CSV table of C-alpha atoms and ligand atoms in Angstrom, one decimal:
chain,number,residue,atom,x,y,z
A,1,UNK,CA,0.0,0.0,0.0
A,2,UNK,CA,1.5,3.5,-0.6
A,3,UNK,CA,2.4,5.7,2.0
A,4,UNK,CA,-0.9,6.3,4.1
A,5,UNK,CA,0.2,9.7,6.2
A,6,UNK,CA,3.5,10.5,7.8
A,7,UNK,CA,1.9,10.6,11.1
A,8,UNK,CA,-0.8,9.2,12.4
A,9,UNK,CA,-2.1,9.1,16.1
A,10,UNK,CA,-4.2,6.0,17.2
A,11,UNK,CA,-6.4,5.9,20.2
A,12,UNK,CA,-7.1,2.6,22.3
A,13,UNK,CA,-4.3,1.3,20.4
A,14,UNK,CA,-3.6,-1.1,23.5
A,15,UNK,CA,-5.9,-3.7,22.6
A,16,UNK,CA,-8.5,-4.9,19.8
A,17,UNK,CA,-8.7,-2.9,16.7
A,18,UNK,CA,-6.5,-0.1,17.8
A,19,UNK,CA,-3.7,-2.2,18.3
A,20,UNK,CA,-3.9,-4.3,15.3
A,21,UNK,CA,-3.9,-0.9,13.5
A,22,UNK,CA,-0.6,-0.5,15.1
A,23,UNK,CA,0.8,-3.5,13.8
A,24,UNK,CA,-0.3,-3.3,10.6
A,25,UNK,CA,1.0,0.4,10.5
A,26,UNK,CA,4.3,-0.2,11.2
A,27,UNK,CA,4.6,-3.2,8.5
A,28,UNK,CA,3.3,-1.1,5.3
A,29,UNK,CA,6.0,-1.6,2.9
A,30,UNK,CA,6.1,2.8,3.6
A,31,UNK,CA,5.5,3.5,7.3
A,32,UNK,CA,4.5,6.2,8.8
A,33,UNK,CA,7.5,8.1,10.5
A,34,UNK,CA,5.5,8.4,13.3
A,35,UNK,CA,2.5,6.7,15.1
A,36,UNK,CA,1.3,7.9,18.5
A,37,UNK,CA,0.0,5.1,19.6
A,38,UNK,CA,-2.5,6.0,22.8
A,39,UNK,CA,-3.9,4.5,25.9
A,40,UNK,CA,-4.9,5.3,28.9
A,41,UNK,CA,-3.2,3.0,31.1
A,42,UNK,CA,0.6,2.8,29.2
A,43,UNK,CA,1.9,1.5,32.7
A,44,UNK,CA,-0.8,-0.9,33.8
A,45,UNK,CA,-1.2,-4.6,32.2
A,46,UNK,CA,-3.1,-4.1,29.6
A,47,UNK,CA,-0.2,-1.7,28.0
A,48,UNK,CA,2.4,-4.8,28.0
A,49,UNK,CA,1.6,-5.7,24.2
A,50,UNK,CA,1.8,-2.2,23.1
A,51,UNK,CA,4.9,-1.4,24.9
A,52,UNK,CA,6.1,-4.8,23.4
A,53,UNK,CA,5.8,-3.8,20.1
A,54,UNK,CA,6.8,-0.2,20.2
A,55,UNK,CA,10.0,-1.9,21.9
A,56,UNK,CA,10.9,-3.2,18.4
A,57,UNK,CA,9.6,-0.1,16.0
A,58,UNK,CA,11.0,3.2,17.0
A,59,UNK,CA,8.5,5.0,15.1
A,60,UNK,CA,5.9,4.0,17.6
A,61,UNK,CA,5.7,6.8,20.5
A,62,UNK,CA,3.5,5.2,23.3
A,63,UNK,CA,1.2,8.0,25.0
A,64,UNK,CA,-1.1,8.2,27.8
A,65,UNK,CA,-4.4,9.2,26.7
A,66,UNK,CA,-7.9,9.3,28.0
A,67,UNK,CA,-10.4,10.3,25.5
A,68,UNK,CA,-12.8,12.4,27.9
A,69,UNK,CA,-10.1,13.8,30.2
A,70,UNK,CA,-9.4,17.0,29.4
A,71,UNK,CA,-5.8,17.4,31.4
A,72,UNK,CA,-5.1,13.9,29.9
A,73,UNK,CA,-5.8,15.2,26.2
A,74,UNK,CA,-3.2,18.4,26.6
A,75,UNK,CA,-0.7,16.4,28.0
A,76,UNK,CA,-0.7,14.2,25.0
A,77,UNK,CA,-0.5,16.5,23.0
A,78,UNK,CA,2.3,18.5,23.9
A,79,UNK,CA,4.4,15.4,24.1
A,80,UNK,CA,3.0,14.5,19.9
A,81,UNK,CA,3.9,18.3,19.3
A,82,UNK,CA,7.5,17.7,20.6
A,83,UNK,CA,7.8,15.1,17.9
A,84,UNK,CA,6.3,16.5,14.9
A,85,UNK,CA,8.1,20.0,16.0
A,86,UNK,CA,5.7,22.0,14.0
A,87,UNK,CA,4.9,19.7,10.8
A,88,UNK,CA,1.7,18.7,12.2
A,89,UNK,CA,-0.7,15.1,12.5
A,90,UNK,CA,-1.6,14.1,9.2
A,91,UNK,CA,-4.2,11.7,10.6
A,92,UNK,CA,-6.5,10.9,13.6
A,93,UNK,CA,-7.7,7.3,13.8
A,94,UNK,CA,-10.4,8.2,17.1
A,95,UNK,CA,-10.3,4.4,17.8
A,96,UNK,CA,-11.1,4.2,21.6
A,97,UNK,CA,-14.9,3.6,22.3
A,98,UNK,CA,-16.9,1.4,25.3
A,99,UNK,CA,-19.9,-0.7,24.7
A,100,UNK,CA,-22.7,-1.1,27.0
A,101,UNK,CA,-24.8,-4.4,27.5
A,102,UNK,CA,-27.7,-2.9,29.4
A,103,UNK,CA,-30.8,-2.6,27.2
A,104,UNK,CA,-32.8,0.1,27.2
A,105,UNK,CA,-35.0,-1.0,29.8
A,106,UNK,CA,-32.4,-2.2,32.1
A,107,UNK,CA,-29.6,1.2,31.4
A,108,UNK,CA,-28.7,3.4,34.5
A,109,UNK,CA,-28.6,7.2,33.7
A,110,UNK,CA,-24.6,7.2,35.0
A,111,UNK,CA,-24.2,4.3,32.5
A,112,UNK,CA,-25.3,6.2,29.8
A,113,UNK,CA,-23.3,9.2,30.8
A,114,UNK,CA,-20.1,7.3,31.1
A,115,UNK,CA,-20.8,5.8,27.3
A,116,UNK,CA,-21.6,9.1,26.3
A,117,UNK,CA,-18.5,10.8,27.6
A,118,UNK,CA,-16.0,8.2,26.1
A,119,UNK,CA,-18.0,7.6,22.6
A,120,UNK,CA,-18.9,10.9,21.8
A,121,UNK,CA,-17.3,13.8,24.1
A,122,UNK,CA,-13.9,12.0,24.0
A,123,UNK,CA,-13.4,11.8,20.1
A,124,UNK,CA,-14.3,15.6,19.9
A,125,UNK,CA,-12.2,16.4,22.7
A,126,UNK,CA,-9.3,14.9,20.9
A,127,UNK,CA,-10.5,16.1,17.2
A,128,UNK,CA,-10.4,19.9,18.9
A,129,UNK,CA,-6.9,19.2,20.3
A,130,UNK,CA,-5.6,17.9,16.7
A,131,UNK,CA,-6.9,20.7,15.0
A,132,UNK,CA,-5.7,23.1,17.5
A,133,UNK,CA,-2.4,21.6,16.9
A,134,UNK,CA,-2.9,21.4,13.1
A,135,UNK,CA,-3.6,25.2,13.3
A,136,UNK,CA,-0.8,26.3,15.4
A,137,UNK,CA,1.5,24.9,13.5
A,138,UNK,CA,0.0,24.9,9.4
A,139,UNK,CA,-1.1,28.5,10.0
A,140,UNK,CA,-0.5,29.9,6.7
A,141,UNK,CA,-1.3,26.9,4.4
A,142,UNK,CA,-3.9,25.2,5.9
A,143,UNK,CA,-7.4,25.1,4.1
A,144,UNK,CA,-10.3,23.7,5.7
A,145,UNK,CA,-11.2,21.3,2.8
A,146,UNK,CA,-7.9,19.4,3.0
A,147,UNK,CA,-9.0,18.0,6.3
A,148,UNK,CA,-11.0,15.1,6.1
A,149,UNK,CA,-13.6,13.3,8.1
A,150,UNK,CA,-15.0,9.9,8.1
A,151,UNK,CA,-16.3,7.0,10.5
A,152,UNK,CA,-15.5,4.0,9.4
A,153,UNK,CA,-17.7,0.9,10.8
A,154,UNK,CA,-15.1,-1.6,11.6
A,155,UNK,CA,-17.8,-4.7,10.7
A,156,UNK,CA,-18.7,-7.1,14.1
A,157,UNK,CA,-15.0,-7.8,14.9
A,158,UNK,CA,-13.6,-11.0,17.6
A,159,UNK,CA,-11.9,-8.5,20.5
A,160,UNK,CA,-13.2,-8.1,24.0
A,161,UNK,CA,-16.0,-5.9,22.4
A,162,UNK,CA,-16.8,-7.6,19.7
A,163,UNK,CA,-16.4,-11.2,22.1
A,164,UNK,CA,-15.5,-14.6,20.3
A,165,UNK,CA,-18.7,-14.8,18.2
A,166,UNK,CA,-18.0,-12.1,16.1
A,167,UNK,CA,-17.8,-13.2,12.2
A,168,UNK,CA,-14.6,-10.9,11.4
A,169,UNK,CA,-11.1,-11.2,12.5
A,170,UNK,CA,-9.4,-8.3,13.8
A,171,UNK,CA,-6.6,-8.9,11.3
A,172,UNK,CA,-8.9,-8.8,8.0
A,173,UNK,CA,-11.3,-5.8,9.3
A,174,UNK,CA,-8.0,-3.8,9.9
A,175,UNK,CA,-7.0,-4.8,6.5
A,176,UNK,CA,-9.8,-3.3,5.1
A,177,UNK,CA,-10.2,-0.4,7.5
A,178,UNK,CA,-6.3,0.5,6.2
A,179,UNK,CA,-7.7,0.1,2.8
A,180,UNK,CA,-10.2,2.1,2.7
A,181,UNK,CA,-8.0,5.4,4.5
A,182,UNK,CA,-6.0,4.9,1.5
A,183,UNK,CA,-8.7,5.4,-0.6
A,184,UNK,CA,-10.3,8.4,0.4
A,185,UNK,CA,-10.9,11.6,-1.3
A,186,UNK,CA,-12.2,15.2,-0.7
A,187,UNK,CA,-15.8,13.6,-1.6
A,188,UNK,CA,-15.6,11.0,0.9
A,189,UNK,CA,-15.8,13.5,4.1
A,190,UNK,CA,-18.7,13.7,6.3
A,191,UNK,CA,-19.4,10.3,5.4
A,192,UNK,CA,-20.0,6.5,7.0
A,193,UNK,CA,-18.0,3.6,4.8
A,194,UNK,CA,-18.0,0.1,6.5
A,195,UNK,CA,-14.5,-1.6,6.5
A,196,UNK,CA,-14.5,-2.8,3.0
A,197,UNK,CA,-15.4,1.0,1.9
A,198,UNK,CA,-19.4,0.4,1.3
A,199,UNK,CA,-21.5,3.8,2.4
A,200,UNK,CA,-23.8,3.1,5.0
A,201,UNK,CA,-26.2,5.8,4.9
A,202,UNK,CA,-26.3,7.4,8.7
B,301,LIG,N1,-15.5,-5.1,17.8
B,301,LIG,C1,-16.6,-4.8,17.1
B,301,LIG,O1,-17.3,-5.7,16.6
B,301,LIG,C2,-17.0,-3.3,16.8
B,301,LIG,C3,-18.2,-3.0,16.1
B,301,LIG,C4,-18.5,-1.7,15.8
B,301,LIG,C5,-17.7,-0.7,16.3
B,301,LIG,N2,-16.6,-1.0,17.0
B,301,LIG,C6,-15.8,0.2,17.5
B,301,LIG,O2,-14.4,0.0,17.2
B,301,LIG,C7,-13.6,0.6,18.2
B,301,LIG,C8,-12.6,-0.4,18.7
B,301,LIG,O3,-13.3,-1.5,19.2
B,301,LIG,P1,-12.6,-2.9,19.8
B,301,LIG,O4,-13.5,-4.0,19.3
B,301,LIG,O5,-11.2,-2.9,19.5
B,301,LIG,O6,-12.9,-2.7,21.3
B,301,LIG,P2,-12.0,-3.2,22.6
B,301,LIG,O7,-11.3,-4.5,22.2
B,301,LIG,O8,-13.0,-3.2,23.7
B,301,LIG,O9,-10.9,-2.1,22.8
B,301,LIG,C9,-11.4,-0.8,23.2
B,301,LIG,C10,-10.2,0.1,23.3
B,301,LIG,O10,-10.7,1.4,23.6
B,301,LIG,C11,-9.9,1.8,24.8
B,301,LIG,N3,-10.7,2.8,25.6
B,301,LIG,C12,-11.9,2.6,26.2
B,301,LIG,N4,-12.3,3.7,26.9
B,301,LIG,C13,-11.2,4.6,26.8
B,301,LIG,C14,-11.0,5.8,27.3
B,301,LIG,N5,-11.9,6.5,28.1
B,301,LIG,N6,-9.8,6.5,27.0
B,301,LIG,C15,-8.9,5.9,26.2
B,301,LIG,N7,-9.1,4.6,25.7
B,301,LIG,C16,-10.2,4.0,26.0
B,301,LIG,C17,-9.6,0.6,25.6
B,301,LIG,O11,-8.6,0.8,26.5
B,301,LIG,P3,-8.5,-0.1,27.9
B,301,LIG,O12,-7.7,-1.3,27.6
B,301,LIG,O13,-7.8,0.9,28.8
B,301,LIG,O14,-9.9,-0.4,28.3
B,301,LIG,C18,-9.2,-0.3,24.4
B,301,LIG,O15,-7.9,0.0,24.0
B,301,LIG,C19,-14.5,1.1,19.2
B,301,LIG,O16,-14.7,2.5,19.1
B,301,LIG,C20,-15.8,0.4,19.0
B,301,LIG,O17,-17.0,1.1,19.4
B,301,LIG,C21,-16.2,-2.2,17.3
């Protein structure tokens, strides 16, 4: 695959799809120079096979993120900034979500708060931070329509969300999910593709 971005910041990359979009990042046949690869607990267990790869491939920077904290956001992105010194992210894989198994009969109001907050304020909170970024340090040249923005529905996918049922490996929907990045154009923004590049009407 050609050269996707020169940088690209992941978040949940510590497990599931975000880190299998770590490992198939760093194996293009043109890697980015540099992939921020994000979780909120870098330290704890469940950053062991992060921190395991990113032992191997320099070009993975392993940063402490949590999508709805605010101080946590900042933080992360002065230490991207010290990388990029002033060429700025070229893209923003907002990776990290939560799934709830309540139904709506049985979901608590903080439940739905806490899904909200990760799954919707947390991706904006980190969209701001990259743009703030982008601005700061494109001033001059940037132009609004060279940024683009699309979800991309990763299929039903065997990680700990998805659970062991799920139809799609994590491998071959990350394939596709890399695929499909490569492909995109100007028209493609504002859209939803699924992870073999079909719109899905929202
Ligand atoms: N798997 C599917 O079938 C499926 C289907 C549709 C959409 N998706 C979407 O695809 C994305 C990845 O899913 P997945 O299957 O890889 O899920 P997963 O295996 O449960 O992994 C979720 C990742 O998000 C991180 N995360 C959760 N809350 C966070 C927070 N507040 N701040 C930072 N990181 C946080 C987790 O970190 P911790 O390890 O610290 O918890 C973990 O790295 C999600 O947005 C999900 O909604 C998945």
């Amino acid at each position: 695959m050609a050269v996707l971005a020169r940088s690209i910041l992941v978040t949940g990359s510590n497990r599931g799809i975000g880190l299998e979009l770590v490992k198939q990042l760093v194996e293009m046949s043109d890697p980015p120079e540099h992939i921020f690869a994000t979780c909120r607990d870098p330290d704890g267990p469940r950053g062991r096979a992060l921190h395991d790869l990113a032992d191997k491939h320099p070009s993975i920077h392993v940063v402490q993120l949590e999508v709805e904290n605010q101080s946590s956001v900042k933080a992360a992105v002065a230490i991207v900034q010290s990388y990029l010194e002033g060429k700025g992210l070229n893209l923003l894989i907002n990776n990290a979500g939560v799934d709830t198994y309540d139904t709506l009969q049985t979901v608590e109001q903080q439940e739905m708060l806490c899904t909200f907050n990760i799954n919707v304020v947390g991706p904006i909170l980190v969209v701001k931070a990259a743009l703030n970024m982008v601005t700061a340090c494109l001033a001059v040249e940037l132009k609004g329509d060279e940024i683009l923005c699309i979800a991309i529905h990763p299929g039903w996918v065997k990680t700990d969300m998805g659970t062991e049922k799920a139809p799609l490996t994590v491998q071959h929907s990350v394939q596709g999910i890399l695929k499909v990045l490569a492909s995109l154009s100007s028209s493609s923004t504002g859209t939803l593709l699924d992870w073999e590049g079909r719109r899905i009407f929202w």
